[in-house]
Tab-separated table of C-alpha atoms and ligand atoms in Angstrom:
chain	number	residue	atom	x	y	z
A	1	UNK	CA	0.000	0.000	0.000
A	2	UNK	CA	1.129	3.507	-0.798
A	3	UNK	CA	1.460	5.559	2.360
A	4	UNK	CA	0.297	8.627	0.439
A	5	UNK	CA	-3.088	6.859	0.133
A	6	UNK	CA	-3.308	5.792	3.774
A	7	UNK	CA	-5.886	8.050	5.387
A	8	UNK	CA	-4.413	7.756	8.866
A	9	UNK	CA	-1.712	10.128	9.978
A	10	UNK	CA	0.895	9.661	12.646
A	11	UNK	CA	0.728	12.054	15.564
A	12	UNK	CA	3.292	13.486	17.931
A	13	UNK	CA	0.945	13.336	20.890
A	14	UNK	CA	-1.772	11.005	22.096
A	15	UNK	CA	-4.944	12.349	23.772
A	16	UNK	CA	-4.130	13.971	27.113
A	17	UNK	CA	-6.291	11.538	29.083
A	18	UNK	CA	-4.545	8.474	27.679
A	19	UNK	CA	-2.129	7.010	30.199
A	20	UNK	CA	-1.256	3.559	28.870
A	21	UNK	CA	1.782	3.029	26.689
A	22	UNK	CA	0.040	0.615	24.314
A	23	UNK	CA	-2.767	3.049	23.526
A	24	UNK	CA	-0.407	6.026	23.278
A	25	UNK	CA	1.808	4.298	20.708
A	26	UNK	CA	-1.092	2.747	18.806
A	27	UNK	CA	-2.953	6.061	18.619
A	28	UNK	CA	0.170	7.970	17.615
A	29	UNK	CA	0.923	5.390	14.914
A	30	UNK	CA	-2.621	5.583	13.563
A	31	UNK	CA	-3.509	1.982	14.467
A	32	UNK	CA	-6.510	2.757	16.641
A	33	UNK	CA	-8.815	5.620	17.517
A	34	UNK	CA	-10.045	6.325	21.007
A	35	UNK	CA	-13.816	6.757	21.038
A	36	UNK	CA	-14.036	7.033	24.832
A	37	UNK	CA	-12.402	5.402	27.838
A	38	UNK	CA	-12.105	1.670	27.175
A	39	UNK	CA	-13.622	1.911	23.691
A	40	UNK	CA	-11.319	1.889	20.672
A	41	UNK	CA	-11.836	1.608	16.913
A	42	UNK	CA	-9.355	-0.259	14.749
A	43	UNK	CA	-8.007	1.665	11.752
A	44	UNK	CA	-6.342	0.096	8.675
A	45	UNK	CA	-2.943	-0.596	10.256
A	46	UNK	CA	-4.468	-1.764	13.519
A	47	UNK	CA	-7.013	-3.939	11.778
A	48	UNK	CA	-4.268	-5.656	9.785
A	49	UNK	CA	-2.509	-6.576	13.038
A	50	UNK	CA	-5.738	-7.671	14.680
A	51	UNK	CA	-6.642	-9.889	11.707
A	52	UNK	CA	-3.206	-11.480	11.761
A	53	UNK	CA	-3.527	-12.229	15.446
A	54	UNK	CA	-6.929	-13.702	14.662
A	55	UNK	CA	-5.389	-15.853	11.938
A	56	UNK	CA	-2.714	-17.228	14.259
A	57	UNK	CA	-5.303	-18.098	16.882
A	58	UNK	CA	-7.661	-19.612	14.303
A	59	UNK	CA	-4.931	-21.862	12.907
A	60	UNK	CA	-4.075	-23.127	16.370
A	61	UNK	CA	-7.710	-23.713	17.311
A	62	UNK	CA	-8.349	-25.568	14.053
A	63	UNK	CA	-5.298	-27.737	14.681
A	64	UNK	CA	-6.840	-29.090	17.876
A	65	UNK	CA	-10.143	-29.691	16.114
A	66	UNK	CA	-12.052	-26.559	17.072
A	67	UNK	CA	-15.057	-25.756	14.881
A	68	UNK	CA	-15.595	-22.067	14.272
A	69	UNK	CA	-18.961	-20.427	14.816
A	70	UNK	CA	-20.139	-16.924	15.525
A	71	UNK	CA	-22.826	-16.303	18.076
A	72	UNK	CA	-24.728	-13.096	18.681
A	73	UNK	CA	-23.866	-10.339	21.113
A	74	UNK	CA	-27.526	-9.830	22.062
A	75	UNK	CA	-28.439	-12.513	24.574
A	76	UNK	CA	-31.779	-13.697	25.863
A	77	UNK	CA	-31.911	-13.156	29.618
A	78	UNK	CA	-34.067	-16.279	30.026
A	79	UNK	CA	-31.050	-18.525	29.481
A	80	UNK	CA	-29.026	-16.703	32.099
A	81	UNK	CA	-31.965	-16.708	34.499
A	82	UNK	CA	-32.204	-20.463	34.134
A	83	UNK	CA	-28.586	-20.675	35.243
A	84	UNK	CA	-29.205	-18.268	38.142
A	85	UNK	CA	-26.712	-15.790	36.739
A	86	UNK	CA	-28.913	-12.905	35.623
A	87	UNK	CA	-29.215	-11.507	39.151
A	88	UNK	CA	-25.895	-12.867	40.407
A	89	UNK	CA	-23.990	-9.984	41.982
A	90	UNK	CA	-20.693	-11.620	41.097
A	91	UNK	CA	-21.299	-10.710	37.472
A	92	UNK	CA	-20.836	-6.994	37.990
A	93	UNK	CA	-19.798	-6.068	34.453
A	94	UNK	CA	-23.021	-6.719	32.603
A	95	UNK	CA	-24.500	-4.217	30.168
A	96	UNK	CA	-28.222	-4.916	30.248
A	97	UNK	CA	-31.008	-3.485	28.194
A	98	UNK	CA	-34.695	-4.063	27.413
A	99	UNK	CA	-36.793	-4.783	24.370
A	100	UNK	CA	-39.698	-2.469	23.590
A	101	UNK	CA	-42.059	-5.076	25.074
A	102	UNK	CA	-40.166	-4.852	28.342
A	103	UNK	CA	-38.276	-8.147	28.286
A	104	UNK	CA	-34.658	-8.213	29.392
A	105	UNK	CA	-31.667	-8.537	27.086
A	106	UNK	CA	-27.994	-8.784	27.942
A	107	UNK	CA	-25.033	-7.733	25.860
A	108	UNK	CA	-22.636	-10.685	25.801
A	109	UNK	CA	-19.942	-10.603	28.464
A	110	UNK	CA	-19.362	-14.351	27.954
A	111	UNK	CA	-21.087	-17.289	26.246
A	112	UNK	CA	-20.892	-20.439	28.400
A	113	UNK	CA	-24.609	-20.880	29.067
A	114	UNK	CA	-25.776	-19.505	25.750
A	115	UNK	CA	-23.545	-21.810	23.748
A	116	UNK	CA	-24.525	-24.847	25.804
A	117	UNK	CA	-28.206	-24.001	25.316
A	118	UNK	CA	-27.690	-23.763	21.546
A	119	UNK	CA	-25.809	-27.065	21.463
A	120	UNK	CA	-28.696	-28.921	23.077
A	121	UNK	CA	-30.230	-28.870	19.603
A	122	UNK	CA	-27.298	-30.807	18.190
A	123	UNK	CA	-25.982	-33.053	20.928
A	124	UNK	CA	-27.858	-35.918	22.521
A	125	UNK	CA	-25.844	-39.127	22.344
A	126	UNK	CA	-22.393	-40.199	23.533
A	127	UNK	CA	-21.643	-40.597	19.811
A	128	UNK	CA	-21.936	-36.828	19.370
A	129	UNK	CA	-19.086	-36.176	21.821
A	130	UNK	CA	-16.384	-34.963	22.286
A	131	UNK	CA	-15.998	-31.763	20.269
A	132	UNK	CA	-15.089	-28.129	20.679
A	133	UNK	CA	-16.356	-24.887	19.202
A	134	UNK	CA	-14.922	-21.414	19.185
A	135	UNK	CA	-15.663	-17.947	17.951
A	136	UNK	CA	-14.132	-14.509	17.530
A	137	UNK	CA	-16.697	-12.241	18.970
A	138	UNK	CA	-17.310	-8.873	20.532
A	139	UNK	CA	-17.764	-8.875	24.273
A	140	UNK	CA	-19.114	-6.036	26.349
A	141	UNK	CA	-18.074	-5.518	29.931
A	142	UNK	CA	-18.807	-2.565	32.105
A	143	UNK	CA	-15.319	-2.516	33.581
A	144	UNK	CA	-14.892	-0.224	36.564
A	145	UNK	CA	-11.456	0.927	35.450
A	146	UNK	CA	-10.410	1.233	31.836
A	147	UNK	CA	-6.956	2.779	31.967
A	148	UNK	CA	-4.955	0.069	30.242
A	149	UNK	CA	-5.703	0.996	26.642
A	150	UNK	CA	-6.784	-1.904	24.463
A	151	UNK	CA	-5.691	-4.313	27.173
A	152	UNK	CA	-8.898	-3.588	29.090
A	153	UNK	CA	-11.773	-2.476	26.961
A	154	UNK	CA	-15.454	-2.066	27.697
A	155	UNK	CA	-16.038	-3.444	24.213
A	156	UNK	CA	-13.410	-5.889	22.971
A	157	UNK	CA	-12.747	-8.918	20.796
A	158	UNK	CA	-12.365	-12.271	22.430
A	159	UNK	CA	-11.714	-15.711	21.086
A	160	UNK	CA	-13.702	-18.007	23.286
A	161	UNK	CA	-13.599	-21.747	22.874
A	162	UNK	CA	-15.695	-24.288	24.695
A	163	UNK	CA	-15.096	-28.016	24.829
A	164	UNK	CA	-17.728	-30.679	25.368
A	165	UNK	CA	-16.775	-34.100	26.670
A	166	UNK	CA	-18.327	-37.217	28.157
A	167	UNK	CA	-16.032	-37.554	31.144
A	168	UNK	CA	-13.629	-35.565	33.272
A	169	UNK	CA	-10.762	-37.573	31.730
A	170	UNK	CA	-11.804	-36.755	28.241
A	171	UNK	CA	-12.073	-33.087	29.206
A	172	UNK	CA	-8.588	-33.033	30.716
A	173	UNK	CA	-7.129	-34.697	27.640
A	174	UNK	CA	-8.474	-31.872	25.480
A	175	UNK	CA	-7.472	-29.342	28.129
A	176	UNK	CA	-3.831	-30.328	27.719
A	177	UNK	CA	-4.119	-30.006	23.932
A	178	UNK	CA	-5.573	-26.547	24.349
A	179	UNK	CA	-2.743	-25.592	26.681
A	180	UNK	CA	-0.230	-26.553	23.990
A	181	UNK	CA	-2.159	-24.591	21.382
A	182	UNK	CA	-2.028	-21.536	23.649
A	183	UNK	CA	1.739	-21.864	23.998
A	184	UNK	CA	2.024	-22.066	20.218
A	185	UNK	CA	0.069	-18.828	19.980
A	186	UNK	CA	2.290	-16.960	22.437
A	187	UNK	CA	5.334	-18.307	20.650
A	188	UNK	CA	4.120	-17.137	17.248
A	189	UNK	CA	3.326	-13.628	18.481
A	190	UNK	CA	6.742	-13.204	20.077
A	191	UNK	CA	5.825	-13.527	23.756
A	192	UNK	CA	7.137	-16.988	24.580
A	193	UNK	CA	10.001	-15.870	26.814
A	194	UNK	CA	7.818	-13.738	29.012
A	195	UNK	CA	4.771	-15.990	29.338
A	196	UNK	CA	4.033	-18.044	32.450
A	197	UNK	CA	1.341	-20.635	32.909
A	198	UNK	CA	-0.247	-19.374	36.096
A	199	UNK	CA	-2.565	-21.074	38.532
A	200	UNK	CA	-5.381	-18.686	39.439
A	201	UNK	CA	-8.751	-18.248	40.981
A	202	UNK	CA	-11.842	-19.772	39.498
A	203	UNK	CA	-14.570	-17.597	38.089
A	204	UNK	CA	-18.324	-17.758	38.364
A	205	UNK	CA	-17.952	-20.920	36.271
A	206	UNK	CA	-15.327	-23.090	37.960
A	207	UNK	CA	-13.119	-23.690	41.030
A	208	UNK	CA	-9.712	-22.682	39.541
A	209	UNK	CA	-8.190	-21.576	36.277
A	210	UNK	CA	-4.903	-21.523	34.386
A	211	UNK	CA	-3.924	-18.102	33.135
A	212	UNK	CA	-1.359	-17.206	30.519
A	213	UNK	CA	0.429	-14.321	32.184
A	214	UNK	CA	2.980	-12.131	30.413
A	215	UNK	CA	5.525	-10.321	32.568
A	216	UNK	CA	5.042	-6.574	32.236
A	217	UNK	CA	4.980	-3.606	34.584
A	218	UNK	CA	1.871	-2.471	32.735
A	219	UNK	CA	-0.022	-5.493	34.000
A	220	UNK	CA	-2.770	-5.400	36.584
A	221	UNK	CA	-1.909	-8.783	38.089
A	222	UNK	CA	0.663	-9.872	40.614
A	223	UNK	CA	2.083	-13.357	40.217
A	224	UNK	CA	4.802	-15.440	41.839
A	225	UNK	CA	7.002	-17.096	39.258
A	226	UNK	CA	9.341	-20.060	39.120
A	227	UNK	CA	11.720	-19.113	36.306
A	228	UNK	CA	13.081	-22.607	35.729
A	229	UNK	CA	9.776	-24.412	35.701
A	230	UNK	CA	8.100	-21.571	33.824
A	231	UNK	CA	5.153	-21.803	36.220
A	232	UNK	CA	3.492	-19.175	38.372
A	233	UNK	CA	0.812	-18.640	40.954
A	234	UNK	CA	-1.520	-15.672	40.931
A	235	UNK	CA	-1.460	-13.667	44.163
A	236	UNK	CA	-5.192	-14.312	44.581
A	237	UNK	CA	-4.521	-18.025	45.234
A	238	UNK	CA	-1.004	-17.749	46.651
A	239	UNK	CA	-1.291	-20.179	49.554
A	240	UNK	CA	0.915	-22.946	50.934
A	241	UNK	CA	-1.615	-25.405	49.622
A	242	UNK	CA	-1.397	-24.149	46.015
A	243	UNK	CA	2.396	-23.973	46.169
A	244	UNK	CA	2.505	-27.589	47.267
A	245	UNK	CA	-0.100	-28.704	44.765
A	246	UNK	CA	1.986	-27.332	41.912
A	247	UNK	CA	5.183	-28.828	43.301
A	248	UNK	CA	6.838	-25.413	43.773
A	249	UNK	CA	9.123	-24.114	46.521
A	250	UNK	CA	8.080	-20.893	48.241
A	251	UNK	CA	11.579	-19.430	48.650
A	252	UNK	CA	12.312	-19.825	44.956
A	253	UNK	CA	9.324	-17.809	43.813
A	254	UNK	CA	9.696	-14.228	42.624
A	255	UNK	CA	6.969	-11.612	42.749
A	256	UNK	CA	6.211	-9.952	39.388
A	257	UNK	CA	3.664	-7.738	37.650
A	258	UNK	CA	1.955	-9.322	34.663
A	259	UNK	CA	-0.855	-9.200	32.124
A	260	UNK	CA	-3.319	-12.039	31.711
A	261	UNK	CA	-3.611	-12.551	27.973
A	262	UNK	CA	-5.541	-15.795	28.113
A	263	UNK	CA	-7.337	-17.972	30.511
A	264	UNK	CA	-8.440	-21.617	30.413
A	265	UNK	CA	-10.374	-23.647	32.936
A	266	UNK	CA	-12.419	-26.791	33.343
A	267	UNK	CA	-16.075	-25.980	33.895
A	268	UNK	CA	-17.063	-29.558	34.621
A	269	UNK	CA	-20.820	-30.021	34.759
A	270	UNK	CA	-21.889	-26.821	36.532
A	271	UNK	CA	-23.266	-25.210	33.410
A	272	UNK	CA	-24.755	-28.414	31.985
A	273	UNK	CA	-26.432	-29.195	35.293
A	274	UNK	CA	-27.911	-25.719	35.460
A	275	UNK	CA	-29.434	-25.719	32.013
A	276	UNK	CA	-30.055	-29.441	31.583
A	277	UNK	CA	-27.495	-30.189	28.871
A	278	UNK	CA	-27.144	-33.986	28.836
A	279	UNK	CA	-26.153	-36.899	26.610
A	280	UNK	CA	-27.227	-40.502	26.778
A	281	UNK	CA	-24.613	-43.263	27.131
A	282	UNK	CA	-24.551	-46.741	25.508
A	283	UNK	CA	-27.158	-47.955	27.957
A	284	UNK	CA	-29.438	-45.011	27.335
A	285	UNK	CA	-28.663	-43.385	30.686
A	286	UNK	CA	-28.388	-39.605	30.798
A	287	UNK	CA	-25.321	-37.679	32.024
A	288	UNK	CA	-24.449	-34.003	32.081
A	289	UNK	CA	-21.995	-32.903	29.383
A	290	UNK	CA	-18.551	-32.044	30.814
A	291	UNK	CA	-17.365	-28.631	29.658
A	292	UNK	CA	-14.165	-26.576	29.456
A	293	UNK	CA	-13.621	-22.902	28.643
A	294	UNK	CA	-10.694	-21.294	26.789
A	295	UNK	CA	-10.506	-17.533	26.318
A	296	UNK	CA	-8.032	-15.115	24.859
A	297	UNK	CA	-8.446	-11.393	24.275
A	298	UNK	CA	-7.241	-10.165	20.907
A	299	UNK	CA	-6.880	-6.541	21.943
A	300	UNK	CA	-5.386	-7.636	25.257
A	301	UNK	CA	-2.794	-9.649	23.356
A	302	UNK	CA	-2.072	-6.879	20.842
A	303	UNK	CA	-1.723	-4.278	23.587
A	304	UNK	CA	0.570	-6.551	25.562
A	305	UNK	CA	2.807	-7.072	22.534
A	306	UNK	CA	3.109	-3.294	22.200
A	307	UNK	CA	3.867	-2.902	25.918
A	308	UNK	CA	6.497	-5.603	25.946
A	309	UNK	CA	8.192	-5.259	22.570
A	310	UNK	CA	8.283	-1.514	21.939
A	311	UNK	CA	11.340	0.690	22.463
A	312	UNK	CA	11.907	4.410	22.918
A	313	UNK	CA	11.102	5.114	19.275
A	314	UNK	CA	7.949	3.111	18.844
A	315	UNK	CA	6.505	-0.319	18.248
A	316	UNK	CA	8.535	-3.375	17.214
A	317	UNK	CA	6.114	-5.889	15.681
A	318	UNK	CA	7.044	-9.562	15.510
A	319	UNK	CA	7.110	-10.815	11.888
A	320	UNK	CA	4.005	-12.925	12.013
A	321	UNK	CA	1.608	-10.193	13.069
A	322	UNK	CA	3.223	-7.057	11.670
A	323	UNK	CA	0.840	-4.938	9.570
A	324	UNK	CA	3.306	-5.209	6.655
A	325	UNK	CA	6.519	-7.155	6.148
A	326	UNK	CA	8.436	-4.315	4.509
A	327	UNK	CA	8.415	-0.575	4.956
A	328	UNK	CA	9.795	0.790	1.708
A	329	UNK	CA	10.905	4.411	1.943
A	330	UNK	CA	11.721	6.603	-1.016
A	331	UNK	CA	14.072	9.505	-0.317
A	332	UNK	CA	15.170	12.173	-2.724
A	333	UNK	CA	16.892	10.828	-5.796
A	334	UNK	CA	15.553	7.321	-5.121
A	335	UNK	CA	11.934	7.763	-6.206
A	336	UNK	CA	12.128	6.022	-9.562
A	337	UNK	CA	13.964	2.975	-8.277
A	338	UNK	CA	11.696	2.817	-5.245
A	339	UNK	CA	8.666	2.815	-7.548
A	340	UNK	CA	10.092	-0.094	-9.512
A	341	UNK	CA	10.950	-2.023	-6.397
A	342	UNK	CA	7.433	-1.436	-5.043
A	343	UNK	CA	5.905	-2.960	-8.170
A	344	UNK	CA	8.252	-5.929	-7.949
A	345	UNK	CA	7.408	-6.570	-4.317
A	346	UNK	CA	3.699	-6.383	-5.054
A	347	UNK	CA	4.165	-8.811	-7.948
A	348	UNK	CA	5.721	-11.344	-5.609
A	349	UNK	CA	3.025	-10.775	-2.963
A	350	UNK	CA	5.307	-9.207	-0.382
A	351	UNK	CA	3.231	-7.102	1.990
A	352	UNK	CA	4.724	-3.667	1.692
A	353	UNK	CA	3.901	-0.219	2.963
A	354	UNK	CA	5.488	2.232	0.558
A	355	UNK	CA	6.340	5.648	1.916
A	356	UNK	CA	6.059	7.525	-1.361
A	357	UNK	CA	4.980	10.758	0.337
A	358	UNK	CA	6.470	13.886	-1.117
A	359	UNK	CA	7.604	16.949	0.788
A	360	UNK	CA	8.203	14.943	3.936
A	361	UNK	CA	11.705	15.055	5.369
A	362	UNK	CA	13.862	11.960	5.657
A	363	UNK	CA	13.916	12.480	9.422
A	364	UNK	CA	10.141	12.483	9.598
A	365	UNK	CA	9.869	9.374	7.423
A	366	UNK	CA	12.338	7.512	9.643
A	367	UNK	CA	10.561	8.615	12.800
A	368	UNK	CA	7.224	7.436	11.406
A	369	UNK	CA	8.755	4.164	10.333
A	370	UNK	CA	10.165	3.536	13.802
A	371	UNK	CA	6.832	4.426	15.392
A	372	UNK	CA	4.823	2.111	13.111
A	373	UNK	CA	7.294	-0.703	13.702
A	374	UNK	CA	7.273	-2.772	10.488
A	375	UNK	CA	10.005	-5.450	10.810
A	376	UNK	CA	12.085	-4.539	7.755
A	377	UNK	CA	12.891	-1.041	6.500
A	378	UNK	CA	14.175	-0.587	2.956
A	379	UNK	CA	15.406	2.868	1.983
A	380	UNK	CA	16.049	3.942	-1.583
A	381	UNK	CA	17.878	7.225	-1.931
A	382	UNK	CA	20.479	8.868	-4.068
A	383	UNK	CA	23.015	7.898	-1.428
A	384	UNK	CA	21.992	4.242	-1.242
A	385	UNK	CA	22.004	3.983	-5.019
A	386	UNK	CA	25.507	5.422	-5.113
A	387	UNK	CA	26.563	2.827	-2.572
A	388	UNK	CA	25.261	0.161	-4.904
A	389	UNK	CA	21.645	-0.513	-3.991
A	390	UNK	CA	19.083	-0.281	-1.212
A	391	UNK	CA	19.692	0.238	2.444
A	392	UNK	CA	18.100	-2.410	4.640
A	393	UNK	CA	17.527	-2.282	8.361
A	394	UNK	CA	15.589	-4.509	10.729
A	395	UNK	CA	13.391	-2.588	13.141
A	396	UNK	CA	14.805	-4.665	15.976
A	397	UNK	CA	18.440	-3.875	15.173
A	398	UNK	CA	20.663	-0.849	14.596
A	399	UNK	CA	22.650	-2.370	11.773
A	400	UNK	CA	22.126	-1.123	8.256
A	401	UNK	CA	23.148	-3.085	5.222
A	402	UNK	CA	23.322	-2.318	1.517
A	403	UNK	CA	21.690	-4.879	-0.768
A	404	UNK	CA	22.230	-4.887	-4.526
A	405	UNK	CA	19.191	-3.781	-6.479
A	406	UNK	CA	18.515	-7.043	-8.254
A	407	UNK	CA	19.116	-9.150	-5.190
A	408	UNK	CA	16.492	-7.614	-2.980
A	409	UNK	CA	13.385	-9.581	-3.993
A	410	UNK	CA	15.384	-12.784	-3.685
A	411	UNK	CA	16.835	-11.667	-0.367
A	412	UNK	CA	13.355	-10.988	0.990
A	413	UNK	CA	12.134	-14.405	0.010
A	414	UNK	CA	15.136	-16.191	1.447
B	501	ATP	P1	-9.480	-10.027	33.865
B	501	ATP	O1	-9.154	-10.858	35.069
B	501	ATP	O2	-8.303	-9.419	33.229
B	501	ATP	O3	-10.580	-9.054	34.097
B	501	ATP	P2	-11.100	-12.212	33.115
B	501	ATP	O4	-10.453	-13.212	33.964
B	501	ATP	O5	-12.384	-11.624	33.510
B	501	ATP	O6	-10.074	-11.029	32.790
B	501	ATP	P3	-12.075	-13.934	31.039
B	501	ATP	O7	-13.481	-13.700	31.327
B	501	ATP	O8	-11.520	-15.251	31.375
B	501	ATP	O9	-11.190	-12.758	31.643
B	501	ATP	O10	-11.768	-13.584	29.528
B	501	ATP	C1	-10.851	-14.293	28.726
B	501	ATP	C2	-9.813	-13.345	28.174
B	501	ATP	O11	-10.410	-12.195	27.594
B	501	ATP	C3	-8.858	-12.778	29.198
B	501	ATP	O12	-7.829	-13.673	29.443
B	501	ATP	C4	-8.364	-11.535	28.506
B	501	ATP	O13	-7.365	-11.852	27.566
B	501	ATP	C5	-9.567	-11.080	27.733
B	501	ATP	N1	-10.269	-9.994	28.418
B	501	ATP	C6	-11.035	-10.064	29.519
B	501	ATP	N2	-11.536	-8.869	29.853
B	501	ATP	C7	-11.078	-8.000	28.898
B	501	ATP	C8	-11.244	-6.615	28.679
B	501	ATP	N3	-12.008	-5.866	29.477
B	501	ATP	N4	-10.625	-6.052	27.598
B	501	ATP	C9	-9.858	-6.793	26.778
B	501	ATP	N5	-9.668	-8.106	26.957
B	501	ATP	C10	-10.255	-8.719	27.997
B	502	MG	MG1	-8.840	-13.183	35.213
C-alpha cells in the first residue's frame, strides 16, 4: 500500500487523558482511535494486526479440532436466568437493556450458558461427543477501570472456545491439547520468553483456572514465578496449599507484575447441570456434558505485545503479526527505483507499505517508520544507489546493510 493513500496520519501526541503506553503508541501510529475510555476503533494498520492475530489463533484452534462459529452479542436473559446468573452480583460487568415489550436482554460478556443451550439442539448421544467450538466475537463488559488501553476495553474482541466431553478424563485430555495450542500462539506472536502458565482463581464458572500471564509492569496482576519451571501462581490463590499442589518451593518464587492474555479452565458439569445439557450413554442413561472454557483477548494480546516489545522510538512488531513485512521508503533521488521495487514486491506478494509521500523530510519518514514498527525497512535514496543498492535495516536492530538492487526480492524471500 502507498502511504500517500493511507488516510491515517501519525501524531506526535496522544490524547491527554490516555495514560497507557500501548494506547499512546497505537494512537500515535494511527492503528486505533479512542472513542471514549475503554472503547477503541481499529483503523487500517491496527485492523491488519488484529486480523493477523486472529489468523494465528484460528490456525491453532483448528489444529486441535475446534469448529468455528459466531454467536450473537444480544443474549436472551431467560437462558441466564435459568442458570441463576442474571441476578448474580458476582457478574458486575453486565450491560443490560430491554426490548420495547419490556423483556430483558444482555449484551454478551461471555457465552458459556448460551452456547450450551444452543448445542442442546445438536448433541444428545455419547456418539456426538467430544468436540469443541470457538468464535471470535465482541464482548461487552462494564469494567470499573479502563486505563490500560486496548488491554482492558469495555467493548473488545475475544476468542472463546468451549469443549464438550463425556467424562472428566476426556475433558482433561483436550485441556492439555488446548494448553499446547495456547503456547504455540504466544510463541508465534513473540511472547514466549515472558509468558508463564499461572494457577489462578476460578470464576463464576469453575473452582480454579490456568492463566497465561505475560511479565510486564503495565499489567494489573501480581504473580509469583518459578523461572526454571516456567510456572506461576496468581497472588489471589497464593497459599501454601497451592504452592505444594503445583510442586513449587516458596523461597524460589519471585513476585512480578503481569498481564493475563488468556485464561483456560475446566467448567465440569456446573453449566450443563444448570441448564439441563445432557447426553445418553450406551445404555441409554443420561449424564451431564462435561465442559471446558478457553478464552483469549485479541486486543489484550495486541496491547501486551506493544507494551512488551516496543522501544523508545515506537513499536517493534514480531514478523508474524506485523501490519506489513516491509516498509519501503523513497528519499530524494531514489523515487524512480523505489517505484520499480514497489511494483516488484507487489508482484511477488510481499506485503509492503510504501512511503512515497512527497515533501516529507527523511527524518520524519524515519521517525514514522520507527513508530509504526514494520520489521524490515528498505530505503532507496540517491546515497543508497551510489553505494550500490538499497539500504536495509531490521526494526529490531541498529545495523544497516546495503543490498544490490537485483538481489532484494530474492533476499526478501530467502
Ligand atoms: P481479567 O481478570 O483481566 O478481568 P477475566 O479473567 O475476567 O479477565 P475472562 O473472562 O476469562 O477474563 O476472559 C478471557 C480473556 O479475555 C482474558 O484472558 C483476557 O485476555 C480477555 N479480556 C477479559 N476482559 C477484557 C477486557 N475488558 N478487555 C480486553 N480483553 C479482555
Ligand atoms: Mg482473570
